[in-house]
Tab-separated table of C-alpha atoms in Angstrom:
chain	number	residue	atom	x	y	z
A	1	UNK	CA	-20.658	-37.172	34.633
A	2	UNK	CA	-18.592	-39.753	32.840
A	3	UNK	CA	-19.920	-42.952	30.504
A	4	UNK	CA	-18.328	-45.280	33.249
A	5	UNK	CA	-20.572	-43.594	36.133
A	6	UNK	CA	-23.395	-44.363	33.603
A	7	UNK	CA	-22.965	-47.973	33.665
A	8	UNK	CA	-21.604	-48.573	29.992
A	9	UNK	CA	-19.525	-51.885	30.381
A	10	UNK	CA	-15.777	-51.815	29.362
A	11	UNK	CA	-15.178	-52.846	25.958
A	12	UNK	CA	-17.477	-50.078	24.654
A	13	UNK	CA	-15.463	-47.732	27.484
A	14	UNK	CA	-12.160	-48.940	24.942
A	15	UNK	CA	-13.960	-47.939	22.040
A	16	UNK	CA	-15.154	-44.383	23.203
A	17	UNK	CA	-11.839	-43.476	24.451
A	18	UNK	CA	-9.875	-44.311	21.051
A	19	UNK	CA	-12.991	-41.534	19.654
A	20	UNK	CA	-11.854	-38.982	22.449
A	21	UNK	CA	-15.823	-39.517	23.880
A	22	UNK	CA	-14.995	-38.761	27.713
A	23	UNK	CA	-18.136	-36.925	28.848
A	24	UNK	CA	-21.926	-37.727	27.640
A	25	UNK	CA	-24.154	-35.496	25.971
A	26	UNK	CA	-27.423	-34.296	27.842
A	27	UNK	CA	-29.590	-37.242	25.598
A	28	UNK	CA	-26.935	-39.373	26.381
A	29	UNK	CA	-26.895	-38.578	30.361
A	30	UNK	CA	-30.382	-39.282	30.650
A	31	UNK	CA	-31.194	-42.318	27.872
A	32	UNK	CA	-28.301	-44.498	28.740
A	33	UNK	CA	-29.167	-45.358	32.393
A	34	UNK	CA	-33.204	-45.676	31.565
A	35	UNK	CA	-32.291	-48.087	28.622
A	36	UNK	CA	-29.760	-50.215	30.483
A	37	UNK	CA	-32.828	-50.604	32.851
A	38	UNK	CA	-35.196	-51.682	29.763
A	39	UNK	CA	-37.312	-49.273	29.573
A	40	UNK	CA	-38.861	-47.950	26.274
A	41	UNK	CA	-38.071	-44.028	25.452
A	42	UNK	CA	-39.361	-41.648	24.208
A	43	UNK	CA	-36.372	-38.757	22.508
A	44	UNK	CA	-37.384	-35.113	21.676
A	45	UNK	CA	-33.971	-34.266	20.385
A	46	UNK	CA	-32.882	-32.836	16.859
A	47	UNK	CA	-29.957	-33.855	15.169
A	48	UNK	CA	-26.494	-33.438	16.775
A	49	UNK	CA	-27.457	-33.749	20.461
A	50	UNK	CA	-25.920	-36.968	19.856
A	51	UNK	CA	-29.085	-39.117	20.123
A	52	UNK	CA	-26.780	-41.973	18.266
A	53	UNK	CA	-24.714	-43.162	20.503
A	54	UNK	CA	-27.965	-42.528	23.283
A	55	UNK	CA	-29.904	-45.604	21.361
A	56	UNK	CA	-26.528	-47.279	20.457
A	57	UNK	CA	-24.196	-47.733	23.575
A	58	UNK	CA	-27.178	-49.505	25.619
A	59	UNK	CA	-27.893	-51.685	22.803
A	60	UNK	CA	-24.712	-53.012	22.279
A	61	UNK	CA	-24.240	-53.739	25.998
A	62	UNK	CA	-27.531	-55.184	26.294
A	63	UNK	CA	-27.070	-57.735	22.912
A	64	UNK	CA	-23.314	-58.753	23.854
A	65	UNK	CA	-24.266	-59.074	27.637
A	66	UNK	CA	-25.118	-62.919	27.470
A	67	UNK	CA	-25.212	-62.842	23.473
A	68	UNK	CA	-28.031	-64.769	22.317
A	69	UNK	CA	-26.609	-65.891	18.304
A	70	UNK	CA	-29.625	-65.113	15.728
A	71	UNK	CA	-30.939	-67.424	13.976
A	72	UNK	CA	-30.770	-67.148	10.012
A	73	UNK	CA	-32.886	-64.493	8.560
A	74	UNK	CA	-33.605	-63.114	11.906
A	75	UNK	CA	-32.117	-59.516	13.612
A	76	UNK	CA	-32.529	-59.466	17.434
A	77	UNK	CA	-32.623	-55.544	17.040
A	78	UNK	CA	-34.342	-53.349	14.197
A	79	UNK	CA	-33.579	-49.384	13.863
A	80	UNK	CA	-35.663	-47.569	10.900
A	81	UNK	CA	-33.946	-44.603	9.477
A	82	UNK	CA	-35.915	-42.360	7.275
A	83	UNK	CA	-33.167	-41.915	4.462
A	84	UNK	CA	-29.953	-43.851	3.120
A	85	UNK	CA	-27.662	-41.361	4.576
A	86	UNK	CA	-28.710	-41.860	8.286
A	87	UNK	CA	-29.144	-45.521	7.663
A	88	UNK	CA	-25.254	-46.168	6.582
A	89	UNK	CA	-24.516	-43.346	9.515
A	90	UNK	CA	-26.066	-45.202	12.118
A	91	UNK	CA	-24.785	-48.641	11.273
A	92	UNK	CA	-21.200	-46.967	11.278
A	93	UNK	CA	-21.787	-45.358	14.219
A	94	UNK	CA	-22.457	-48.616	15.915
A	95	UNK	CA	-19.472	-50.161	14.426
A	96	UNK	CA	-17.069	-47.813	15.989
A	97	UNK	CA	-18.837	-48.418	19.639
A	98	UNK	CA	-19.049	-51.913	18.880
A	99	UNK	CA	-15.970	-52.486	17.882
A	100	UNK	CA	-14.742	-54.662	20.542
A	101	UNK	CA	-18.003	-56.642	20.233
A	102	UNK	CA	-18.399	-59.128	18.321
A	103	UNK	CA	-21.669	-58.490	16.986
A	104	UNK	CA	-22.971	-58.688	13.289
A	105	UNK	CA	-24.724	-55.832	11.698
A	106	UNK	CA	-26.453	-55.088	8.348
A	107	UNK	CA	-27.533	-52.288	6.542
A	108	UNK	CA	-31.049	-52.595	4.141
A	109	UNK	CA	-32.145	-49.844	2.344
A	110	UNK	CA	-33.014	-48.982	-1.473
A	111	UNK	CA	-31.232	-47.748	-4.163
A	112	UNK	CA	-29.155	-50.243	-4.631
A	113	UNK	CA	-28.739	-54.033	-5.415
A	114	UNK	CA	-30.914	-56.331	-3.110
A	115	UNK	CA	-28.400	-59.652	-3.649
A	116	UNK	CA	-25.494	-58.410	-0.934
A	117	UNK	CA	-28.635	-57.593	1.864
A	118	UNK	CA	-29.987	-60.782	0.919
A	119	UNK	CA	-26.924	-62.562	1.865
A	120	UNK	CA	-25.950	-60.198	4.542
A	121	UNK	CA	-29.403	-61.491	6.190
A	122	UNK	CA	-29.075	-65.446	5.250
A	123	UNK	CA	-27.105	-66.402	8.546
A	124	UNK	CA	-28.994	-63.990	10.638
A	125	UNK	CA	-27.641	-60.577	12.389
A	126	UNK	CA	-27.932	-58.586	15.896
A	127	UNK	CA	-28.760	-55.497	14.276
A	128	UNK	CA	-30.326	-54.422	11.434
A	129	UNK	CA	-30.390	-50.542	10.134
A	130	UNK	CA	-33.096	-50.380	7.489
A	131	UNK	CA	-35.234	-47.694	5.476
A	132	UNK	CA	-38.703	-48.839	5.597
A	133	UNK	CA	-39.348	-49.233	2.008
A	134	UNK	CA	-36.883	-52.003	1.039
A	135	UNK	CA	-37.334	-53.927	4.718
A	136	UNK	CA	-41.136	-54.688	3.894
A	137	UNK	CA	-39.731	-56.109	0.375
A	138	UNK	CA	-37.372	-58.363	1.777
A	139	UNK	CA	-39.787	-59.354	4.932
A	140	UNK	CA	-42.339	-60.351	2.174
A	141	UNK	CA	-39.594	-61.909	-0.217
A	142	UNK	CA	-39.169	-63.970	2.549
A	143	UNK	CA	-35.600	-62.849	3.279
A	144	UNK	CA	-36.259	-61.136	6.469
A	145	UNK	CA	-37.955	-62.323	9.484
A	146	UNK	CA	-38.709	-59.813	12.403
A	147	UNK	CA	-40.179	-62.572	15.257
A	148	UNK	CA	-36.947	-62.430	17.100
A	149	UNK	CA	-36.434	-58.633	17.556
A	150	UNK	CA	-36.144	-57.415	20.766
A	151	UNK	CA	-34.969	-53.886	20.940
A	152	UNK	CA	-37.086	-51.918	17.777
A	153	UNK	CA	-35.644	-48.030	17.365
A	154	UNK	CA	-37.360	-45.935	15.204
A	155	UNK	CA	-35.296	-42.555	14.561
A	156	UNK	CA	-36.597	-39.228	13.167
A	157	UNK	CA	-39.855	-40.112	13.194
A	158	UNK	CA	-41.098	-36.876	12.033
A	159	UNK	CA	-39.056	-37.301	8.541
A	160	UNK	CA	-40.859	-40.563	8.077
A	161	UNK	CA	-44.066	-38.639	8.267
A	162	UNK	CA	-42.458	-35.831	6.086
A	163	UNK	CA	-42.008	-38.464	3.280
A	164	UNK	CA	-44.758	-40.778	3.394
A	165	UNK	CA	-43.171	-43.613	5.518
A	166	UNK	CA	-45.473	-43.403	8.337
A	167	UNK	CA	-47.996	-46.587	7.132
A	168	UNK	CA	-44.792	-48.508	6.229
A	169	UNK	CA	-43.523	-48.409	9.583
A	170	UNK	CA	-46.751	-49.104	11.118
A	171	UNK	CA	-46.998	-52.504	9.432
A	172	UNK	CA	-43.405	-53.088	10.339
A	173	UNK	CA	-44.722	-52.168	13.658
A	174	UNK	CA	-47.901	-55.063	13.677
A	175	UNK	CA	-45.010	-57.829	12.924
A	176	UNK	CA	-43.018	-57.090	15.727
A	177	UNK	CA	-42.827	-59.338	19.082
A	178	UNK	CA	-45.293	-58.278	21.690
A	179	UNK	CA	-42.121	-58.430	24.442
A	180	UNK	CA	-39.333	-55.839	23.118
A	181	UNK	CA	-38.045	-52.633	24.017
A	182	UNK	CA	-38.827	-49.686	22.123
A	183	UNK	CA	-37.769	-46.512	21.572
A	184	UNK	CA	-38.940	-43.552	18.954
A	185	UNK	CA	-36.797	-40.311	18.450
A	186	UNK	CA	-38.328	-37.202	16.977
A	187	UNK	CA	-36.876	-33.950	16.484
A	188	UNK	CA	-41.378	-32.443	16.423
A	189	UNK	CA	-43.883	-34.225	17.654
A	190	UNK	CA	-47.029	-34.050	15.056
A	191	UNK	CA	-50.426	-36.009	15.756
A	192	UNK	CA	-50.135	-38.842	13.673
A	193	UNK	CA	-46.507	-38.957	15.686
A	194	UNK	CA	-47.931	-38.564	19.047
A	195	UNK	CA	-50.681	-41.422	17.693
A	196	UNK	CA	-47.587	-43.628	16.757
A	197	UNK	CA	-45.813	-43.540	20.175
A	198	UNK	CA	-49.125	-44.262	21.816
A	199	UNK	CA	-49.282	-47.673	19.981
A	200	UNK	CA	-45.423	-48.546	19.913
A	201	UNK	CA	-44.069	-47.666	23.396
A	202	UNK	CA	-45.440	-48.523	27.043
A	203	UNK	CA	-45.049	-46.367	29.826
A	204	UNK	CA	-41.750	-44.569	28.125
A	205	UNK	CA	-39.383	-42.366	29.671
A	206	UNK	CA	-40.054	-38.918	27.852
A	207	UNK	CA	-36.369	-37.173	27.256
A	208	UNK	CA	-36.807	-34.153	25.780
A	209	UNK	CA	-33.164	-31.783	24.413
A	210	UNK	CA	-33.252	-28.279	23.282
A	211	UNK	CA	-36.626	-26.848	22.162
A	212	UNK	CA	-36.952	-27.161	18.984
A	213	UNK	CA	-37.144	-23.416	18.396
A	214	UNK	CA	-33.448	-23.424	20.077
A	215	UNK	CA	-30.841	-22.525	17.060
A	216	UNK	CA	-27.304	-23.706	18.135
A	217	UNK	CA	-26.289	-20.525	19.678
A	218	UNK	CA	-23.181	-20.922	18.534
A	219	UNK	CA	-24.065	-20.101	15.104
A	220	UNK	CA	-23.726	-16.828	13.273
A	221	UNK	CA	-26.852	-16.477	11.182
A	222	UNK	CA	-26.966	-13.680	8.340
A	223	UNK	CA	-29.349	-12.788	5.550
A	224	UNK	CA	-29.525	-11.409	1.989
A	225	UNK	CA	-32.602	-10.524	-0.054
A	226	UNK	CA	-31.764	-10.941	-3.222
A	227	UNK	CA	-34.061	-11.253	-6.400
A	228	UNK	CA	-34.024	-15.212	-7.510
A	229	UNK	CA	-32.374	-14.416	-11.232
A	230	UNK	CA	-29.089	-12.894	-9.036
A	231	UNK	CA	-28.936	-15.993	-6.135
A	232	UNK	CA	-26.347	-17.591	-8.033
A	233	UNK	CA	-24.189	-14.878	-9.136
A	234	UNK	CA	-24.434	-14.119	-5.541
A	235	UNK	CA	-23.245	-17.690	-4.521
A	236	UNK	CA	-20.321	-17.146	-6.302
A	237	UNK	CA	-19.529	-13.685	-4.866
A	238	UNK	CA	-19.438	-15.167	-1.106
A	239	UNK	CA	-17.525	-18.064	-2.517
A	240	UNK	CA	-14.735	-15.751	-3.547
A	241	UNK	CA	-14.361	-15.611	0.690
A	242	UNK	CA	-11.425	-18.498	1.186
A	243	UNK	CA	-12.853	-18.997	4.501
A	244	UNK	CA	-16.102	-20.654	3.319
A	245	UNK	CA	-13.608	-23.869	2.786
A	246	UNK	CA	-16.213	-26.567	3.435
A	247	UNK	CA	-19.869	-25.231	2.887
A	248	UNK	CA	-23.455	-26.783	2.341
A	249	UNK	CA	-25.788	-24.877	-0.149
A	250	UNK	CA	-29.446	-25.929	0.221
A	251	UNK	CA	-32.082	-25.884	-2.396
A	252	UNK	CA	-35.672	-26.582	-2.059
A	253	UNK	CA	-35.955	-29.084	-5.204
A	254	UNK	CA	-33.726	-31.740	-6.487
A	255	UNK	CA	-33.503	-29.794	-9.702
A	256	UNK	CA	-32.422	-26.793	-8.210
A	257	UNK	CA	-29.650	-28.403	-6.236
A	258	UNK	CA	-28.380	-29.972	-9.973
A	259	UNK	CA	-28.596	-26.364	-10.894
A	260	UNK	CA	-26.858	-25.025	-8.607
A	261	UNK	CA	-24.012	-27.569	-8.722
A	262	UNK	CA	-23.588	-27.171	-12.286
A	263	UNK	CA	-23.744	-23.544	-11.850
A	264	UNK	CA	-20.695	-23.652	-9.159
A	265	UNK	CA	-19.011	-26.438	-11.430
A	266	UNK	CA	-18.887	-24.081	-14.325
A	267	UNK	CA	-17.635	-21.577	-12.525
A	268	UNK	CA	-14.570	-23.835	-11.051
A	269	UNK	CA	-15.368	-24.672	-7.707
A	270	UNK	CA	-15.739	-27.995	-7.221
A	271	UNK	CA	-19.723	-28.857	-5.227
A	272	UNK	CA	-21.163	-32.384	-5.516
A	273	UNK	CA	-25.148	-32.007	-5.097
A	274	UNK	CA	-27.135	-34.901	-3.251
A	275	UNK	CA	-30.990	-35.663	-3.275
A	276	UNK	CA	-32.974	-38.402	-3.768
A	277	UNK	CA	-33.093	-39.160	-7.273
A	278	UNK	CA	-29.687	-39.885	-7.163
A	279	UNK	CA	-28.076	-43.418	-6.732
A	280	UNK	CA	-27.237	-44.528	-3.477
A	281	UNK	CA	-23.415	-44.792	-4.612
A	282	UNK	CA	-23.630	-41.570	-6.363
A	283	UNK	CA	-25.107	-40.092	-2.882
A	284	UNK	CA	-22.258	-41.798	-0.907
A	285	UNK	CA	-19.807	-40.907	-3.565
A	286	UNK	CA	-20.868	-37.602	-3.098
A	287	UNK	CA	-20.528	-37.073	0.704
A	288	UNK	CA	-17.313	-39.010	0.486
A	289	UNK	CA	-15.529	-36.171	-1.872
A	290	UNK	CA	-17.196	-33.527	0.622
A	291	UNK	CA	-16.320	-35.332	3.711
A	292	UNK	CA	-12.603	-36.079	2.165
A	293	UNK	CA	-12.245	-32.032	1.326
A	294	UNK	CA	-12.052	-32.850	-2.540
A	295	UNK	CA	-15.511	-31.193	-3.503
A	296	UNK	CA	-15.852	-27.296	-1.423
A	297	UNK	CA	-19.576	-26.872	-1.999
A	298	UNK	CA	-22.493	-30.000	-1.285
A	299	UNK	CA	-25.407	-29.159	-2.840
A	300	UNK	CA	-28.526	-30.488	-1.053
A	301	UNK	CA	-31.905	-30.884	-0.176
A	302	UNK	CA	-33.532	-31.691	2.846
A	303	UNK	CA	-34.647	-34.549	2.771
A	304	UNK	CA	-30.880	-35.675	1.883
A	305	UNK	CA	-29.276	-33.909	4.611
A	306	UNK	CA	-31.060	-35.533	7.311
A	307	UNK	CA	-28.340	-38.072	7.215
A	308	UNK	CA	-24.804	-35.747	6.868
A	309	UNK	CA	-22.532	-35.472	10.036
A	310	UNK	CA	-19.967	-34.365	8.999
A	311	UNK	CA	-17.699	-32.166	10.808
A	312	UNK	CA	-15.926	-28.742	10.657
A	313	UNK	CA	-18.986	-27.870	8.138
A	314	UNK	CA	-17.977	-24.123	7.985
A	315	UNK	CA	-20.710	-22.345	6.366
A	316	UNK	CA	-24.268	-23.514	5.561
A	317	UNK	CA	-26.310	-21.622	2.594
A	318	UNK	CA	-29.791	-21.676	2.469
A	319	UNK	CA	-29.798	-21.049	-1.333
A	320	UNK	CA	-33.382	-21.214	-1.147
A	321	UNK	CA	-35.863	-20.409	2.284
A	322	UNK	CA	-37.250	-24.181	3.266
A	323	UNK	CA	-41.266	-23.832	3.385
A	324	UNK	CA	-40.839	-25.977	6.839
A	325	UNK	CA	-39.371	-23.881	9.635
A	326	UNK	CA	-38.067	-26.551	11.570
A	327	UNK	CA	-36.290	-27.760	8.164
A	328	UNK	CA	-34.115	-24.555	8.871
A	329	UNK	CA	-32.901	-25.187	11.985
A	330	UNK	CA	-32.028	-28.350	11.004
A	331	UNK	CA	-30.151	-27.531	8.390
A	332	UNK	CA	-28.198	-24.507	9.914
A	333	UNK	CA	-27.450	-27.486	12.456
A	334	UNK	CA	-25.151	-28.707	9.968
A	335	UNK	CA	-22.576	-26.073	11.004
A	336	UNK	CA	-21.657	-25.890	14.555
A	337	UNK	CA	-21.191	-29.519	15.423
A	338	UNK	CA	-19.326	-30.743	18.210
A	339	UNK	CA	-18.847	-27.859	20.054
A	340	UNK	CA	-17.849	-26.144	17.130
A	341	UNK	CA	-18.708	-22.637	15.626
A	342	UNK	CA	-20.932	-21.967	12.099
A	343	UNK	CA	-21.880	-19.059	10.039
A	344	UNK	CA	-25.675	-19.730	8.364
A	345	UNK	CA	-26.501	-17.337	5.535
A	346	UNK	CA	-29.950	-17.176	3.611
A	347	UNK	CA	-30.827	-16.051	0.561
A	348	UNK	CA	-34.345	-14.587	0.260
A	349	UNK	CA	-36.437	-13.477	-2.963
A	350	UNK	CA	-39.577	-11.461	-2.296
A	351	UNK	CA	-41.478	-14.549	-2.338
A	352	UNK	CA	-39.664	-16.060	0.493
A	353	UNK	CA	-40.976	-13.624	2.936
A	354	UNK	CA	-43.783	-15.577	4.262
A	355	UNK	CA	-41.240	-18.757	4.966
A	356	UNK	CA	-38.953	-15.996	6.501
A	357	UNK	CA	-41.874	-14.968	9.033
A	358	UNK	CA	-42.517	-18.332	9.920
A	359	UNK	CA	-38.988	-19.235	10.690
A	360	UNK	CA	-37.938	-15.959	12.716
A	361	UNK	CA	-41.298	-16.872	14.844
A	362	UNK	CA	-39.897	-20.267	15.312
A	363	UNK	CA	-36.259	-19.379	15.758
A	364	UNK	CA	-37.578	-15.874	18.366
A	365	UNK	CA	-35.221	-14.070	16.350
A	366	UNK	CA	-34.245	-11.644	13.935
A	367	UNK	CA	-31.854	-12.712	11.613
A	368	UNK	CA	-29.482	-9.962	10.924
A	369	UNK	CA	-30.084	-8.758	7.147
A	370	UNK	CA	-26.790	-7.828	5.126
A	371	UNK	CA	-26.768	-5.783	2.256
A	372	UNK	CA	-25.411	-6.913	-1.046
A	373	UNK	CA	-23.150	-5.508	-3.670
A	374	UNK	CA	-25.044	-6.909	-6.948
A	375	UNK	CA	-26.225	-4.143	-9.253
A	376	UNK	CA	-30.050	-4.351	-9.388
């Protein structure tokens, strides 16, 4: 199957080719041809299954085909991201495939300044990325009007619920056109979830991609119990290993992740951590050094990391067990990309265990334990 025998129209063809995208992605197989059609959708798909470009190549096609200028302060399409990080992603994802279109695109989201979204919105844009938080500001500031959207994407729904999004998005939801297409993307599917696609989508087409239990099987996963005083002299053992050249150490708080960084920093290895009490130019700053290979080590937590593709990730550390066991395949995700290979090591303290259970019942798997050469 190629993106031409899927219908995607020739400019965005260009624009694939000059990213070496030649064959479509299971998601991408199925979603393109149903959205072309206008139908709403419904994606069961974690991260990396390329769920993107799914949403974005119809969209494009469908706002350039006859384009339709917006009017000022409106957006003819709306995607809600659950984080910065997947908010900037997105909207320079759909630059790339767009970039034979000429379309105009903005990016809302908190953390920063409100005067260069403000103007970004005056004359009016095609599509809009936002986080839900700083949308409903600028709708009722008056900034942002939503009475002209037509195609409304919600992605990672289940993060939204995770961090207390869900009612924001259902109010976005209530000022919406009646007439639009409509698509939600969830890597789980929890009531309130379930509820939400009830009341947003009609009749969708249900995609669903690799069970969530489904690790990337291309990933070597490995495991150390270790006593939580000794994780970080640990860290720095591993990191001794040249071949760990571009890793991501996960923490479970935002404090531990400055820890840890500070920790590493000390030490000499250069890590960068990212989490939500940071800036949204410190965050981008961040992943920019990581993605550019100037910082080794990006320390993060989850609800950061929703938003990081970057590739040739070689090594992903769960520094700390996540308490969700779906947050662990998402984050060994990280590694592995594009057809790549990963190596996922944990760290686990005797209170972990529990979190350990949970995840090997998810995962239907015993991660292979490795001993340690720490005194006790």
């Amino acid at each position: 199957m190629t993106f031409v025998s899927l219908g995607v129209a020739e400019p965005i063809l260009r624009a694939l080719q000059a990213e070496n995208y030649t064959h479509p992605t299971p998601i991408q197989a199925k979603a393109i041809p149903a959205l072309l059609a206008g139908r709403d959708l419904l994606g069961i798909a974690q991260t990396g299954t390329g769920k993107t470009a799914a949403f974005a190549l119809p969209l494009l096609q469908r706002l350039s085909t006859g384009h339709v200028p917006p009017g000022p302060k409106q957006a003819r399409a709306l995607i809600l991201a659950p984080t910065r990080e997947l908010a900037v992603q997105i909207e320079q994802s759909l630059r790339t495939y767009g970039r034979f279109l000429n379309l105009r695109l903005a990016v809302v989201l908190g953390g920063v300044s409100q005067n260069n979204q403000v103007r970004a919105m005056a004359r009016g844009v095609d599509i809009l990325v936002a986080t839900p938080g700083r949308l409903l500001d600028l709708v009722q500031q008056k900034h942002v009007r939503l009475d002209a959207v037509s195609t409304f994407i919600v992605d990672e729904a289940d993060r939204m619920l995770d961090m207390g999004f869900i009612r924001d998005v259902r109010k976005l939801v209530a000022m919406l056109p009646r007439e639009r297409q409509s698509m939600l993307f969830s890597a789980t599917m929890p009531d309130d979830i379930v509820k939400l696609t009830h009341d947003m989508l009609r009749s969708p087409e249900r995609i669903v991609v690799t069970p969530q239990s489904k690790t990337a099987d291309r990933i070597t996963q490995k495991l150390y119990f270790v006593p939580m005083p000794q994780k970080r002299q640990l860290l720095s053992e591993l990191l001794k290993d040249v071949s760990m050249n571009r890793v991501i150490v996960f923490t479970r708080t935002k404090h531990g992740a400055n820890r840890v960084a500070e920790h590493l920093s000390r030490t000499g290895v250069v890590a960068e951590a990212i989490h939500g009490n940071k800036s949204q130019n410190a965050r981008q700053r961040a992943l920019e050094m990581f993605r550019a290979g100037k910082a080794r080590v990006l320390v993060a937590t989850d609800i950061a990391a929703r938003g990081i593709d970057i590739d040739d990730i070689t090594h992903v550390v769960n520094f700390e067990l996540p308490n969700e066991p779906e947050s662990y395949v998402h984050r060994i995700g990280r590694t592995a990309r594009a057809g790549g290979e990963g190596i996922a090591i944990s760290f686990c303290d005797a209170s972990e265990r529990g979190f350990l259970r949970d995840i090997e019942r998810l995962i239907r798997t015993k991660i292979e334990v490795v001993a340690h050469e720490l005194p006790e």
